[in-house]
Amino acid sequence: MLAIMGAMNEEIELLLSELKGREDLTYPGVTLHRGRLDGVPVLVTKGGIGKVNAAMTATYLLVNGASRVIFTGVAGGVHPELRVGDIVVSTDCVQHDVDVTPLGYEPGTVPDESPSWAADPELRRVAMEAAQEVENIRVVEGRVASGDQFIASQEGVLRLWKNFGAACAEMEGAAVAQVCAKSGVPFVVIRSVSDTADHDANVDYRTFMPLVARHAKQVVRGMLSRL
Ligand code: ADE
């Protein structure tokens, strides 16, 4: 079954309101909503903010039969061409806050794990197709950098751009990617840009997040008819 996950209410409420035959599956810390979106059987859920919540929720999704996972939400733009409202479709995900460099590992690498987790080519293709239908925005395919940090400085942006080649910064994608990879479950992350992760990021985020969350939702909706 297809699973669609966001971190916050704003990221999934538009999908949830259109879920048909909704059935709620409640676990400690998370509720999954099962139903049909545009005729497609889906699990939809809000996972909460950060990598721990994301990993926990992704695990519940997989245990409940998720065979493909789409993460939808907002992010801070890192790629210099990204502006508020634009969309990033993940090529792969890294955890930019992992630092085991004193033991000789590359920045972002969890020992004995992959340095990044690749998104599924077919989900990426379908997401790119659907994203082209959102008007007046740029769509970038790129690396999603996740960490338990809200990035709000030029230095932070440059670190992610130079060290990781990241297109955007958010707080969940790579955790979902890591969990999915362990089970061989395909995933993709779709993020619309709510801020450019610089010194105005906190203000821009609060202003634009509810508006641009619609763009990512539009991409997910566009994917349903193509999957
Ligand atoms: N999500 C949206 N904007 C973000 C930022 N600047 N840093 C981390 N996560 C975000």
PDB file of C-alpha atoms and ligand atoms in Angstrom:
ATOM      1  CA  MET A   1       0.000   0.000   0.000  1.00  0.00           C
ATOM      2  CA  LEU A   2       1.106   3.566  -0.686  1.00  0.00           C
ATOM      3  CA  ALA A   3       1.950   5.607   2.432  1.00  0.00           C
ATOM      4  CA  ILE A   4       1.934   9.405   2.535  1.00  0.00           C
ATOM      5  CA  MET A   5       3.590  11.034   5.489  1.00  0.00           C
ATOM      6  CA  GLY A   6       4.116  14.596   6.680  1.00  0.00           C
ATOM      7  CA  ALA A   7       5.534  16.067   9.869  1.00  0.00           C
ATOM      8  CA  MET A   8       2.861  18.631  10.691  1.00  0.00           C
ATOM      9  CA  ASN A   9      -0.895  19.079  10.371  1.00  0.00           C
ATOM     10  CA  GLU A  10      -0.471  21.712   7.647  1.00  0.00           C
ATOM     11  CA  GLU A  11       1.442  19.164   5.583  1.00  0.00           C
ATOM     12  CA  ILE A  12      -1.234  16.473   5.541  1.00  0.00           C
ATOM     13  CA  GLU A  13      -4.581  18.068   6.450  1.00  0.00           C
ATOM     14  CA  LEU A  14      -5.407  18.837   2.808  1.00  0.00           C
ATOM     15  CA  LEU A  15      -4.982  15.166   1.928  1.00  0.00           C
ATOM     16  CA  LEU A  16      -6.725  13.933   5.056  1.00  0.00           C
ATOM     17  CA  SER A  17      -9.840  15.993   4.321  1.00  0.00           C
ATOM     18  CA  GLU A  18     -10.253  14.090   1.052  1.00  0.00           C
ATOM     19  CA  LEU A  19      -9.577  10.604   2.386  1.00  0.00           C
ATOM     20  CA  LYS A  20     -12.562   8.311   1.686  1.00  0.00           C
ATOM     21  CA  GLY A  21     -13.610   5.412   3.938  1.00  0.00           C
ATOM     22  CA  ARG A  22     -11.255   6.631   6.613  1.00  0.00           C
ATOM     23  CA  GLU A  23     -10.226   4.237   9.370  1.00  0.00           C
ATOM     24  CA  ASP A  24      -7.879   5.346  12.172  1.00  0.00           C
ATOM     25  CA  LEU A  25      -5.159   3.061  13.539  1.00  0.00           C
ATOM     26  CA  THR A  26      -3.854   4.484  16.806  1.00  0.00           C
ATOM     27  CA  TYR A  27      -0.519   3.522  18.358  1.00  0.00           C
ATOM     28  CA  PRO A  28       1.509   5.130  21.152  1.00  0.00           C
ATOM     29  CA  GLY A  29       2.593   8.467  19.721  1.00  0.00           C
ATOM     30  CA  VAL A  30       1.027   8.208  16.274  1.00  0.00           C
ATOM     31  CA  THR A  31      -2.258   7.656  14.444  1.00  0.00           C
ATOM     32  CA  LEU A  32      -2.290   6.239  10.918  1.00  0.00           C
ATOM     33  CA  HIS A  33      -5.309   6.967   8.703  1.00  0.00           C
ATOM     34  CA  ARG A  34      -6.237   4.281   6.198  1.00  0.00           C
ATOM     35  CA  GLY A  35      -8.555   4.972   3.269  1.00  0.00           C
ATOM     36  CA  ARG A  36      -8.710   5.844  -0.430  1.00  0.00           C
ATOM     37  CA  LEU A  37      -7.436   9.017  -2.071  1.00  0.00           C
ATOM     38  CA  ASP A  38      -8.620   9.494  -5.645  1.00  0.00           C
ATOM     39  CA  GLY A  39      -9.468   5.769  -5.586  1.00  0.00           C
ATOM     40  CA  VAL A  40      -5.967   4.708  -4.488  1.00  0.00           C
ATOM     41  CA  PRO A  41      -5.657   2.751  -1.194  1.00  0.00           C
ATOM     42  CA  VAL A  42      -3.365   4.758   1.083  1.00  0.00           C
ATOM     43  CA  LEU A  43      -2.089   5.201   4.605  1.00  0.00           C
ATOM     44  CA  VAL A  44      -1.781   8.896   5.555  1.00  0.00           C
ATOM     45  CA  THR A  45      -0.157  10.139   8.738  1.00  0.00           C
ATOM     46  CA  LYS A  46       1.351  13.047  10.597  1.00  0.00           C
ATOM     47  CA  GLY A  47       4.617  11.856  12.106  1.00  0.00           C
ATOM     48  CA  GLY A  48       5.631  14.881  14.160  1.00  0.00           C
ATOM     49  CA  ILE A  49       8.787  16.944  13.890  1.00  0.00           C
ATOM     50  CA  GLY A  50      12.335  15.593  13.833  1.00  0.00           C
ATOM     51  CA  LYS A  51      14.181  12.424  12.953  1.00  0.00           C
ATOM     52  CA  VAL A  52      13.095  10.317  15.926  1.00  0.00           C
ATOM     53  CA  ASN A  53       9.390  10.941  15.309  1.00  0.00           C
ATOM     54  CA  ALA A  54       9.912  10.346  11.602  1.00  0.00           C
ATOM     55  CA  ALA A  55      11.705   7.030  12.129  1.00  0.00           C
ATOM     56  CA  MET A  56       9.089   5.808  14.601  1.00  0.00           C
ATOM     57  CA  THR A  57       6.218   6.729  12.299  1.00  0.00           C
ATOM     58  CA  ALA A  58       7.872   5.216   9.237  1.00  0.00           C
ATOM     59  CA  THR A  59       8.268   1.970  11.187  1.00  0.00           C
ATOM     60  CA  TYR A  60       4.556   1.904  12.038  1.00  0.00           C
ATOM     61  CA  LEU A  61       3.760   2.531   8.367  1.00  0.00           C
ATOM     62  CA  LEU A  62       5.919  -0.363   7.198  1.00  0.00           C
ATOM     63  CA  VAL A  63       4.517  -2.718   9.837  1.00  0.00           C
ATOM     64  CA  ASN A  64       1.031  -1.793   8.573  1.00  0.00           C
ATOM     65  CA  GLY A  65       1.841  -2.772   5.017  1.00  0.00           C
ATOM     66  CA  ALA A  66       3.333   0.345   3.417  1.00  0.00           C
ATOM     67  CA  SER A  67       5.134  -0.803   0.280  1.00  0.00           C
ATOM     68  CA  ARG A  68       6.013   2.704  -0.991  1.00  0.00           C
ATOM     69  CA  VAL A  69       6.463   5.876   1.045  1.00  0.00           C
ATOM     70  CA  ILE A  70       6.047   9.490  -0.049  1.00  0.00           C
ATOM     71  CA  PHE A  71       7.121  12.179   2.414  1.00  0.00           C
ATOM     72  CA  THR A  72       5.469  15.548   1.778  1.00  0.00           C
ATOM     73  CA  GLY A  73       6.145  18.860   3.469  1.00  0.00           C
ATOM     74  CA  VAL A  74       8.104  22.087   3.554  1.00  0.00           C
ATOM     75  CA  ALA A  75      11.837  22.785   3.728  1.00  0.00           C
ATOM     76  CA  GLY A  76      14.416  25.514   3.849  1.00  0.00           C
ATOM     77  CA  GLY A  77      15.887  26.118   0.394  1.00  0.00           C
ATOM     78  CA  VAL A  78      19.670  25.614   0.180  1.00  0.00           C
ATOM     79  CA  HIS A  79      20.204  25.430  -3.596  1.00  0.00           C
ATOM     80  CA  PRO A  80      20.918  29.052  -4.572  1.00  0.00           C
ATOM     81  CA  GLU A  81      18.205  29.154  -7.235  1.00  0.00           C
ATOM     82  CA  LEU A  82      15.397  28.084  -4.909  1.00  0.00           C
ATOM     83  CA  ARG A  83      12.775  30.623  -3.855  1.00  0.00           C
ATOM     84  CA  VAL A  84       9.756  30.367  -1.546  1.00  0.00           C
ATOM     85  CA  GLY A  85       7.113  28.157  -3.163  1.00  0.00           C
ATOM     86  CA  ASP A  86       9.548  26.148  -5.316  1.00  0.00           C
ATOM     87  CA  ILE A  87       9.679  22.363  -5.070  1.00  0.00           C
ATOM     88  CA  VAL A  88      12.468  19.875  -4.355  1.00  0.00           C
ATOM     89  CA  VAL A  89      12.111  16.224  -5.376  1.00  0.00           C
ATOM     90  CA  SER A  90      14.703  14.092  -3.590  1.00  0.00           C
ATOM     91  CA  THR A  91      17.500  12.316  -5.415  1.00  0.00           C
ATOM     92  CA  ASP A  92      18.738  11.066  -2.055  1.00  0.00           C
ATOM     93  CA  CYS A  93      18.776  11.978   1.646  1.00  0.00           C
ATOM     94  CA  VAL A  94      21.597  12.606   4.132  1.00  0.00           C
ATOM     95  CA  GLN A  95      21.658  13.242   7.865  1.00  0.00           C
ATOM     96  CA  HIS A  96      23.677  16.447   8.078  1.00  0.00           C
ATOM     97  CA  ASP A  97      23.793  16.443  11.896  1.00  0.00           C
ATOM     98  CA  VAL A  98      25.506  13.068  12.238  1.00  0.00           C
ATOM     99  CA  ASP A  99      29.164  13.545  13.227  1.00  0.00           C
ATOM    100  CA  VAL A 100      31.336  10.506  13.864  1.00  0.00           C
ATOM    101  CA  THR A 101      34.361  12.184  12.228  1.00  0.00           C
ATOM    102  CA  PRO A 102      36.638  11.603  15.276  1.00  0.00           C
ATOM    103  CA  LEU A 103      36.403   7.881  14.456  1.00  0.00           C
ATOM    104  CA  GLY A 104      37.275   8.491  10.808  1.00  0.00           C
ATOM    105  CA  TYR A 105      33.804   8.567   9.272  1.00  0.00           C
ATOM    106  CA  GLU A 106      32.718  11.197   6.744  1.00  0.00           C
ATOM    107  CA  PRO A 107      30.435  13.975   8.051  1.00  0.00           C
ATOM    108  CA  GLY A 108      26.837  12.707   7.934  1.00  0.00           C
ATOM    109  CA  THR A 109      27.762   9.028   7.907  1.00  0.00           C
ATOM    110  CA  VAL A 110      26.290   6.715  10.534  1.00  0.00           C
ATOM    111  CA  PRO A 111      28.856   3.924  11.130  1.00  0.00           C
ATOM    112  CA  ASP A 112      28.009   0.762   9.183  1.00  0.00           C
ATOM    113  CA  GLU A 113      25.307   2.599   7.211  1.00  0.00           C
ATOM    114  CA  SER A 114      25.140   4.115   3.771  1.00  0.00           C
ATOM    115  CA  PRO A 115      26.445   7.753   3.569  1.00  0.00           C
ATOM    116  CA  SER A 116      23.117   8.682   1.907  1.00  0.00           C
ATOM    117  CA  TRP A 117      19.906   6.904   0.956  1.00  0.00           C
ATOM    118  CA  ALA A 118      18.752   7.005  -2.662  1.00  0.00           C
ATOM    119  CA  ALA A 119      15.132   7.756  -3.509  1.00  0.00           C
ATOM    120  CA  ASP A 120      13.275   5.353  -5.798  1.00  0.00           C
ATOM    121  CA  PRO A 121      13.772   6.178  -9.512  1.00  0.00           C
ATOM    122  CA  GLU A 122      10.135   5.476 -10.437  1.00  0.00           C
ATOM    123  CA  LEU A 123       8.700   7.556  -7.570  1.00  0.00           C
ATOM    124  CA  ARG A 124      11.134  10.345  -8.502  1.00  0.00           C
ATOM    125  CA  ARG A 125      10.044  10.222 -12.147  1.00  0.00           C
ATOM    126  CA  VAL A 126       6.360  10.362 -11.253  1.00  0.00           C
ATOM    127  CA  ALA A 127       6.971  13.152  -8.704  1.00  0.00           C
ATOM    128  CA  MET A 128       8.864  15.218 -11.289  1.00  0.00           C
ATOM    129  CA  GLU A 129       6.055  14.754 -13.803  1.00  0.00           C
ATOM    130  CA  ALA A 130       3.435  15.837 -11.265  1.00  0.00           C
ATOM    131  CA  ALA A 131       5.580  18.762 -10.063  1.00  0.00           C
ATOM    132  CA  GLN A 132       5.801  20.187 -13.590  1.00  0.00           C
ATOM    133  CA  GLU A 133       2.036  20.769 -13.355  1.00  0.00           C
ATOM    134  CA  VAL A 134       2.364  23.233 -10.460  1.00  0.00           C
ATOM    135  CA  GLU A 135       2.346  26.652 -12.078  1.00  0.00           C
ATOM    136  CA  ASN A 136       4.892  29.464 -11.705  1.00  0.00           C
ATOM    137  CA  ILE A 137       7.451  27.602  -9.640  1.00  0.00           C
ATOM    138  CA  ARG A 138      10.866  26.030 -10.175  1.00  0.00           C
ATOM    139  CA  VAL A 139      11.324  22.296  -9.565  1.00  0.00           C
ATOM    140  CA  VAL A 140      14.749  21.072  -8.476  1.00  0.00           C
ATOM    141  CA  GLU A 141      15.800  17.432  -8.200  1.00  0.00           C
ATOM    142  CA  GLY A 142      18.360  17.257  -5.460  1.00  0.00           C
ATOM    143  CA  ARG A 143      19.689  16.020  -2.182  1.00  0.00           C
ATOM    144  CA  VAL A 144      17.582  16.454   0.934  1.00  0.00           C
ATOM    145  CA  ALA A 145      19.617  17.176   4.076  1.00  0.00           C
ATOM    146  CA  SER A 146      17.877  16.252   7.337  1.00  0.00           C
ATOM    147  CA  GLY A 147      18.837  17.077  10.895  1.00  0.00           C
ATOM    148  CA  ASP A 148      17.307  17.929  14.244  1.00  0.00           C
ATOM    149  CA  GLN A 149      17.992  21.611  13.626  1.00  0.00           C
ATOM    150  CA  PHE A 150      16.045  24.493  12.098  1.00  0.00           C
ATOM    151  CA  ILE A 151      18.619  26.132   9.800  1.00  0.00           C
ATOM    152  CA  ALA A 152      18.428  29.936   9.975  1.00  0.00           C
ATOM    153  CA  SER A 153      21.819  31.387   9.017  1.00  0.00           C
ATOM    154  CA  GLN A 154      23.896  31.958   5.912  1.00  0.00           C
ATOM    155  CA  GLU A 155      26.710  29.876   7.471  1.00  0.00           C
ATOM    156  CA  GLY A 156      24.272  27.016   7.998  1.00  0.00           C
ATOM    157  CA  VAL A 157      23.135  27.193   4.381  1.00  0.00           C
ATOM    158  CA  LEU A 158      26.722  27.274   3.093  1.00  0.00           C
ATOM    159  CA  ARG A 159      27.705  24.309   5.262  1.00  0.00           C
ATOM    160  CA  LEU A 160      24.908  22.194   3.792  1.00  0.00           C
ATOM    161  CA  TRP A 161      25.609  23.379   0.240  1.00  0.00           C
ATOM    162  CA  LYS A 162      29.394  22.926   0.373  1.00  0.00           C
ATOM    163  CA  ASN A 163      29.718  19.822   2.576  1.00  0.00           C
ATOM    164  CA  PHE A 164      26.712  17.880   1.345  1.00  0.00           C
ATOM    165  CA  GLY A 165      25.616  19.446  -1.959  1.00  0.00           C
ATOM    166  CA  ALA A 166      22.157  19.716  -0.395  1.00  0.00           C
ATOM    167  CA  ALA A 167      19.226  21.244  -2.266  1.00  0.00           C
ATOM    168  CA  CYS A 168      17.149  21.784   0.882  1.00  0.00           C
ATOM    169  CA  ALA A 169      17.168  21.424   4.660  1.00  0.00           C
ATOM    170  CA  GLU A 170      14.444  19.771   6.690  1.00  0.00           C
ATOM    171  CA  MET A 171      14.121  17.589   9.756  1.00  0.00           C
ATOM    172  CA  GLU A 172      12.700  14.183   8.776  1.00  0.00           C
ATOM    173  CA  GLY A 173      13.370  12.901   5.259  1.00  0.00           C
ATOM    174  CA  ALA A 174      16.628  11.026   5.847  1.00  0.00           C
ATOM    175  CA  ALA A 175      15.231   9.265   8.911  1.00  0.00           C
ATOM    176  CA  VAL A 176      12.335   7.930   6.825  1.00  0.00           C
ATOM    177  CA  ALA A 177      14.808   7.053   4.084  1.00  0.00           C
ATOM    178  CA  GLN A 178      17.007   5.087   6.484  1.00  0.00           C
ATOM    179  CA  VAL A 179      14.049   3.091   7.834  1.00  0.00           C
ATOM    180  CA  CYS A 180      12.700   2.408   4.328  1.00  0.00           C
ATOM    181  CA  ALA A 181      16.131   1.329   3.074  1.00  0.00           C
ATOM    182  CA  LYS A 182      16.436  -1.274   5.838  1.00  0.00           C
ATOM    183  CA  SER A 183      13.229  -2.893   4.536  1.00  0.00           C
ATOM    184  CA  GLY A 184      13.900  -2.330   0.839  1.00  0.00           C
ATOM    185  CA  VAL A 185      10.816  -0.099   0.614  1.00  0.00           C
ATOM    186  CA  PRO A 186      10.948   2.610  -2.099  1.00  0.00           C
ATOM    187  CA  PHE A 187      10.561   6.210  -0.964  1.00  0.00           C
ATOM    188  CA  VAL A 188      10.669   9.767  -2.241  1.00  0.00           C
ATOM    189  CA  VAL A 189      10.674  13.118  -0.428  1.00  0.00           C
ATOM    190  CA  ILE A 190       8.787  16.085  -1.887  1.00  0.00           C
ATOM    191  CA  ARG A 191       9.350  19.429  -0.217  1.00  0.00           C
ATOM    192  CA  SER A 192       8.109  22.898  -1.046  1.00  0.00           C
ATOM    193  CA  VAL A 193      10.335  25.761   0.022  1.00  0.00           C
ATOM    194  CA  SER A 194       8.931  27.787   2.942  1.00  0.00           C
ATOM    195  CA  ASP A 195      12.125  29.825   3.546  1.00  0.00           C
ATOM    196  CA  THR A 196      15.708  29.968   2.354  1.00  0.00           C
ATOM    197  CA  ALA A 197      17.190  28.809   5.681  1.00  0.00           C
ATOM    198  CA  ASP A 198      18.972  32.168   6.212  1.00  0.00           C
ATOM    199  CA  HIS A 199      18.554  34.847   8.885  1.00  0.00           C
ATOM    200  CA  ASP A 200      14.915  35.547   7.848  1.00  0.00           C
ATOM    201  CA  ALA A 201      14.010  31.873   7.899  1.00  0.00           C
ATOM    202  CA  ASN A 202      11.974  31.990  11.102  1.00  0.00           C
ATOM    203  CA  VAL A 203       9.772  34.835   9.834  1.00  0.00           C
ATOM    204  CA  ASP A 204       9.424  33.426   6.310  1.00  0.00           C
ATOM    205  CA  TYR A 205       8.648  29.970   7.659  1.00  0.00           C
ATOM    206  CA  ARG A 206       5.763  31.237   9.791  1.00  0.00           C
ATOM    207  CA  THR A 207       4.433  33.383   6.950  1.00  0.00           C
ATOM    208  CA  PHE A 208       4.688  30.954   4.045  1.00  0.00           C
ATOM    209  CA  MET A 209       4.605  27.441   5.495  1.00  0.00           C
ATOM    210  CA  PRO A 210       0.804  26.981   5.389  1.00  0.00           C
ATOM    211  CA  LEU A 211       0.647  28.451   1.867  1.00  0.00           C
ATOM    212  CA  VAL A 212       3.467  26.513   0.235  1.00  0.00           C
ATOM    213  CA  ALA A 213       2.498  23.222   1.898  1.00  0.00           C
ATOM    214  CA  ARG A 214      -0.227  23.241  -0.778  1.00  0.00           C
ATOM    215  CA  HIS A 215       2.353  22.889  -3.532  1.00  0.00           C
ATOM    216  CA  ALA A 216       3.786  19.664  -2.126  1.00  0.00           C
ATOM    217  CA  LYS A 217       0.236  18.387  -1.609  1.00  0.00           C
ATOM    218  CA  GLN A 218      -0.574  19.202  -5.243  1.00  0.00           C
ATOM    219  CA  VAL A 219       2.408  17.093  -6.341  1.00  0.00           C
ATOM    220  CA  VAL A 220       1.289  14.145  -4.203  1.00  0.00           C
ATOM    221  CA  ARG A 221      -2.225  14.389  -5.643  1.00  0.00           C
ATOM    222  CA  GLY A 222      -0.778  14.508  -9.157  1.00  0.00           C
ATOM    223  CA  MET A 223       1.260  11.389  -8.422  1.00  0.00           C
ATOM    224  CA  LEU A 224      -1.782   9.325  -7.395  1.00  0.00           C
ATOM    225  CA  SER A 225      -3.195   9.125 -10.919  1.00  0.00           C
ATOM    226  CA  ARG A 226       0.216   8.091 -12.277  1.00  0.00           C
ATOM    227  CA  LEU A 227       1.125   5.319  -9.812  1.00  0.00           C
TER     228      LEU A 227
HETATM  229  N1  ADE B   1      11.733  23.213   7.426  1.00  0.00           N
HETATM  230  C1  ADE B   1      11.353  24.350   6.827  1.00  0.00           C
HETATM  231  N2  ADE B   1      12.347  25.264   6.858  1.00  0.00           N
HETATM  232  C2  ADE B   1      13.378  24.683   7.509  1.00  0.00           C
HETATM  233  C3  ADE B   1      14.673  25.127   7.884  1.00  0.00           C
HETATM  234  N3  ADE B   1      15.083  26.347   7.587  1.00  0.00           N
HETATM  235  N4  ADE B   1      15.470  24.262   8.559  1.00  0.00           N
HETATM  236  C4  ADE B   1      15.027  23.017   8.868  1.00  0.00           C
HETATM  237  N5  ADE B   1      13.813  22.562   8.550  1.00  0.00           N
HETATM  238  C5  ADE B   1      12.990  23.379   7.869  1.00  0.00           C
END
